[in-house]
Coordinates of C-alpha atoms in Angstrom, one line a residue:
M1 CA 0.0 0.0 0.0
F2 CA 1.2 3.5 -0.7
T3 CA 0.1 7.1 0.2
G4 CA 0.6 9.1 -2.9
I5 CA 3.1 11.3 -1.1
I6 CA 6.2 11.5 -3.4
A7 CA 9.4 12.2 -1.7
G8 CA 11.1 12.7 -5.1
A9 CA 11.5 11.7 -8.6
G10 CA 13.7 9.2 -10.3
K11 CA 15.2 8.7 -13.8
I12 CA 15.0 5.9 -16.1
V13 CA 18.7 5.1 -16.9
A14 CA 18.4 1.9 -18.9
I15 CA 15.7 -0.1 -20.6
T16 CA 16.1 -3.7 -21.6
N17 CA 13.6 -5.4 -23.8
L18 CA 12.5 -9.0 -22.6
P19 CA 10.1 -11.4 -24.0
Q20 CA 6.6 -9.9 -23.4
A21 CA 8.1 -7.5 -20.9
K22 CA 10.6 -4.7 -20.3
Q23 CA 13.1 -4.2 -17.6
F24 CA 13.8 -0.7 -16.2
K25 CA 16.8 0.5 -14.3
I26 CA 15.9 3.5 -12.2
F27 CA 18.2 6.0 -10.5
S28 CA 16.9 8.0 -7.6
K29 CA 18.5 9.8 -4.6
N30 CA 15.5 8.6 -2.5
I31 CA 16.6 4.9 -2.9
S32 CA 17.9 3.4 0.3
K33 CA 19.0 -0.2 1.0
N34 CA 17.8 0.4 4.5
E35 CA 14.1 0.8 3.3
L36 CA 14.2 -1.6 0.3
S37 CA 15.0 -5.3 0.0
L38 CA 14.7 -7.7 -2.9
G39 CA 11.0 -8.2 -3.6
S40 CA 10.0 -5.0 -2.0
S41 CA 6.9 -3.3 -3.6
I42 CA 7.6 0.2 -5.1
S43 CA 5.4 2.6 -6.9
I44 CA 6.6 3.9 -10.3
N45 CA 4.2 6.5 -11.7
G46 CA 1.6 5.0 -9.5
V47 CA 2.1 1.4 -10.8
C48 CA 3.0 -1.1 -8.0
L49 CA 6.1 -3.1 -9.1
T50 CA 8.6 -5.4 -7.5
A51 CA 12.3 -4.5 -7.0
I52 CA 14.4 -7.4 -8.4
E53 CA 17.8 -5.6 -7.9
I54 CA 18.8 -2.9 -5.5
R55 CA 21.9 -0.7 -5.3
D56 CA 22.8 2.4 -3.2
D57 CA 21.1 4.7 -5.7
S58 CA 19.3 2.5 -8.3
L59 CA 17.0 -0.3 -8.7
V60 CA 15.8 -2.7 -11.3
V61 CA 12.1 -3.7 -12.0
D62 CA 10.5 -5.9 -14.6
V63 CA 7.2 -4.7 -16.2
S64 CA 4.9 -7.1 -17.9
Q65 CA 3.5 -6.6 -21.3
E66 CA 0.0 -6.0 -19.9
T67 CA 1.2 -3.3 -17.6
L68 CA 3.1 -1.6 -20.5
N69 CA -0.2 -1.7 -22.5
C70 CA -2.6 -0.4 -19.8
T71 CA -0.3 2.3 -18.3
N72 CA 1.9 5.1 -19.4
L73 CA 5.0 2.9 -18.5
G74 CA 4.9 1.5 -22.1
A75 CA 5.9 5.0 -23.5
L76 CA 8.8 5.6 -21.1
Q77 CA 12.2 6.1 -22.6
E78 CA 15.7 6.4 -21.2
N79 CA 16.3 9.6 -19.3
D80 CA 12.5 10.1 -18.7
I81 CA 11.6 11.3 -15.2
I82 CA 9.2 9.1 -13.1
N83 CA 7.6 9.5 -9.6
F84 CA 9.0 7.1 -7.0
E85 CA 7.4 5.9 -3.6
T86 CA 8.4 3.1 -1.4
A87 CA 5.6 1.1 0.2
M88 CA 4.1 2.3 3.4
G89 CA 5.6 0.7 6.5
T90 CA 4.0 -0.2 9.8
T91 CA 5.4 2.9 11.4
S92 CA 4.9 5.4 8.5
K93 CA 2.9 8.5 8.7
F94 CA -0.3 8.2 6.9
D95 CA -0.4 11.3 4.7
G96 CA -2.2 11.5 1.3
H97 CA -4.8 8.7 0.8
I98 CA -4.9 5.0 0.4
V99 CA -3.2 4.1 -3.0
S100 CA -3.0 0.5 -4.1
G101 CA -0.7 0.9 -7.1
H102 CA -3.4 -0.8 -9.3
V103 CA -3.9 1.7 -12.1
D104 CA -7.4 1.9 -13.4
A105 CA -6.8 3.7 -16.6
T106 CA -4.8 6.4 -18.3
G107 CA -6.0 9.9 -18.7
E108 CA -4.8 12.8 -20.9
I109 CA -3.8 16.3 -19.9
L110 CA -6.2 18.7 -21.7
T111 CA -4.9 22.1 -20.5
K112 CA -2.2 23.6 -18.3
E113 CA -2.6 27.0 -16.7
F114 CA -0.7 29.1 -14.3
D115 CA -2.4 31.6 -12.1
G116 CA 0.7 33.2 -10.5
T117 CA 0.6 31.0 -7.5
C118 CA 0.0 27.5 -8.7
W119 CA -0.7 25.4 -11.8
Q120 CA -4.1 24.0 -12.8
F121 CA -4.3 20.9 -15.0
C122 CA -7.6 19.8 -16.7
I123 CA -7.5 16.0 -17.2
N124 CA -9.7 13.8 -19.4
A125 CA -10.8 10.5 -17.9
P126 CA -12.5 7.5 -19.1
T127 CA -16.3 7.8 -18.7
N128 CA -16.5 4.8 -16.5
L129 CA -14.1 6.4 -14.0
M130 CA -15.9 9.7 -13.7
P131 CA -18.6 8.6 -11.2
Y132 CA -15.8 7.9 -8.7
I133 CA -14.1 11.2 -9.1
A134 CA -15.7 13.9 -6.8
K135 CA -15.0 17.6 -6.1
K136 CA -12.8 17.9 -3.1
G137 CA -12.2 14.1 -3.3
S138 CA -8.8 12.3 -3.8
V139 CA -7.5 10.9 -6.9
C140 CA -4.1 9.4 -7.7
I141 CA -2.3 10.7 -10.9
D142 CA 0.9 9.1 -11.8
G143 CA 1.3 8.0 -8.2
I144 CA 0.6 11.4 -6.7
S145 CA -2.2 11.9 -4.2
L146 CA -4.1 15.0 -5.4
T147 CA -7.3 16.8 -4.5
V148 CA -9.9 17.3 -7.2
N149 CA -10.9 21.0 -7.5
E150 CA -13.4 20.8 -10.3
V151 CA -15.2 18.0 -12.0
S152 CA -17.6 17.5 -15.1
D153 CA -18.9 14.5 -16.8
T154 CA -15.8 13.9 -18.9
D155 CA -12.9 15.6 -17.1
F156 CA -11.6 17.1 -13.9
A157 CA -9.1 19.7 -12.7
V158 CA -6.4 19.7 -10.0
N159 CA -4.2 22.4 -8.7
I160 CA -0.5 21.9 -8.2
I161 CA 1.6 23.9 -5.8
P162 CA 5.3 24.8 -6.7
H163 CA 6.7 22.2 -4.2
T164 CA 4.8 19.4 -5.9
M165 CA 5.8 20.6 -9.3
K166 CA 9.5 20.8 -8.4
I167 CA 9.8 17.3 -6.9
T168 CA 7.7 15.3 -9.3
N169 CA 7.3 14.6 -13.0
I170 CA 4.5 17.1 -13.2
K171 CA 7.0 19.6 -14.4
N172 CA 7.0 17.7 -17.6
W173 CA 3.1 17.5 -18.1
Q174 CA 1.9 19.3 -21.1
P175 CA -1.4 18.9 -23.2
N176 CA -1.7 15.5 -24.6
T177 CA 0.5 14.0 -21.9
K178 CA -0.9 10.5 -20.8
V179 CA -1.1 10.0 -17.1
N180 CA -1.9 7.0 -15.0
L181 CA -5.1 7.3 -12.9
E182 CA -6.3 5.4 -9.8
I183 CA -9.6 6.2 -8.3
D184 CA -10.0 6.5 -4.5
V185 CA -10.4 3.0 -3.0
V186 CA -13.1 4.3 -0.7
A187 CA -15.2 5.4 -3.5
R188 CA -14.8 2.1 -5.3
Y189 CA -16.1 0.0 -2.2
V190 CA -18.9 2.4 -1.5
A191 CA -20.2 2.0 -5.2
R192 CA -19.8 -1.8 -4.9
L193 CA -21.8 -1.8 -1.6
L194 CA -24.6 0.4 -3.2
Q195 CA -25.0 -2.2 -6.0
F196 CA -26.2 -4.8 -3.5
K197 CA -28.6 -2.4 -1.7
K198 CA -30.7 -1.9 -4.8

């Protein structure tokens, strides 16, 4: 389980093509052998993956073809910046919101605007996800826990403060950028419960 609080970004330093998969080598100043071990779960752009090799400042993960097809990881290239988060520990502070690392779909950045204080991004999402995205609710975008500021039937908007912009891959978001979306797990289970009350 993750919280969507990104301590910092990482960089794809090598990509190896495998049969029906790819292997990514990721560099990040936030990688620590004290926090990670072989088999540890990590979030890369909101996708839960398994560390198969760990060094002082880098790690290696395998990404299946299905994950490459269903998320924006399939479009990653060497030197691309990714968001990195280690799994929540038993003594971790619970900031953000519950993030499973199971991406529901990809969305697309429609607009990017700066109001002098923060940036607002409008994001298009698949129609089947929109009922789970509520104003002032939580949504996970590329692994980042964010608050929804505006919502319509087809898209929603989030505001980004300078600190978040600086330490994540949001600095590279532009119109047409594909982003990974995970809806709030609480909304998912409430909707499921309501199905059985009809």
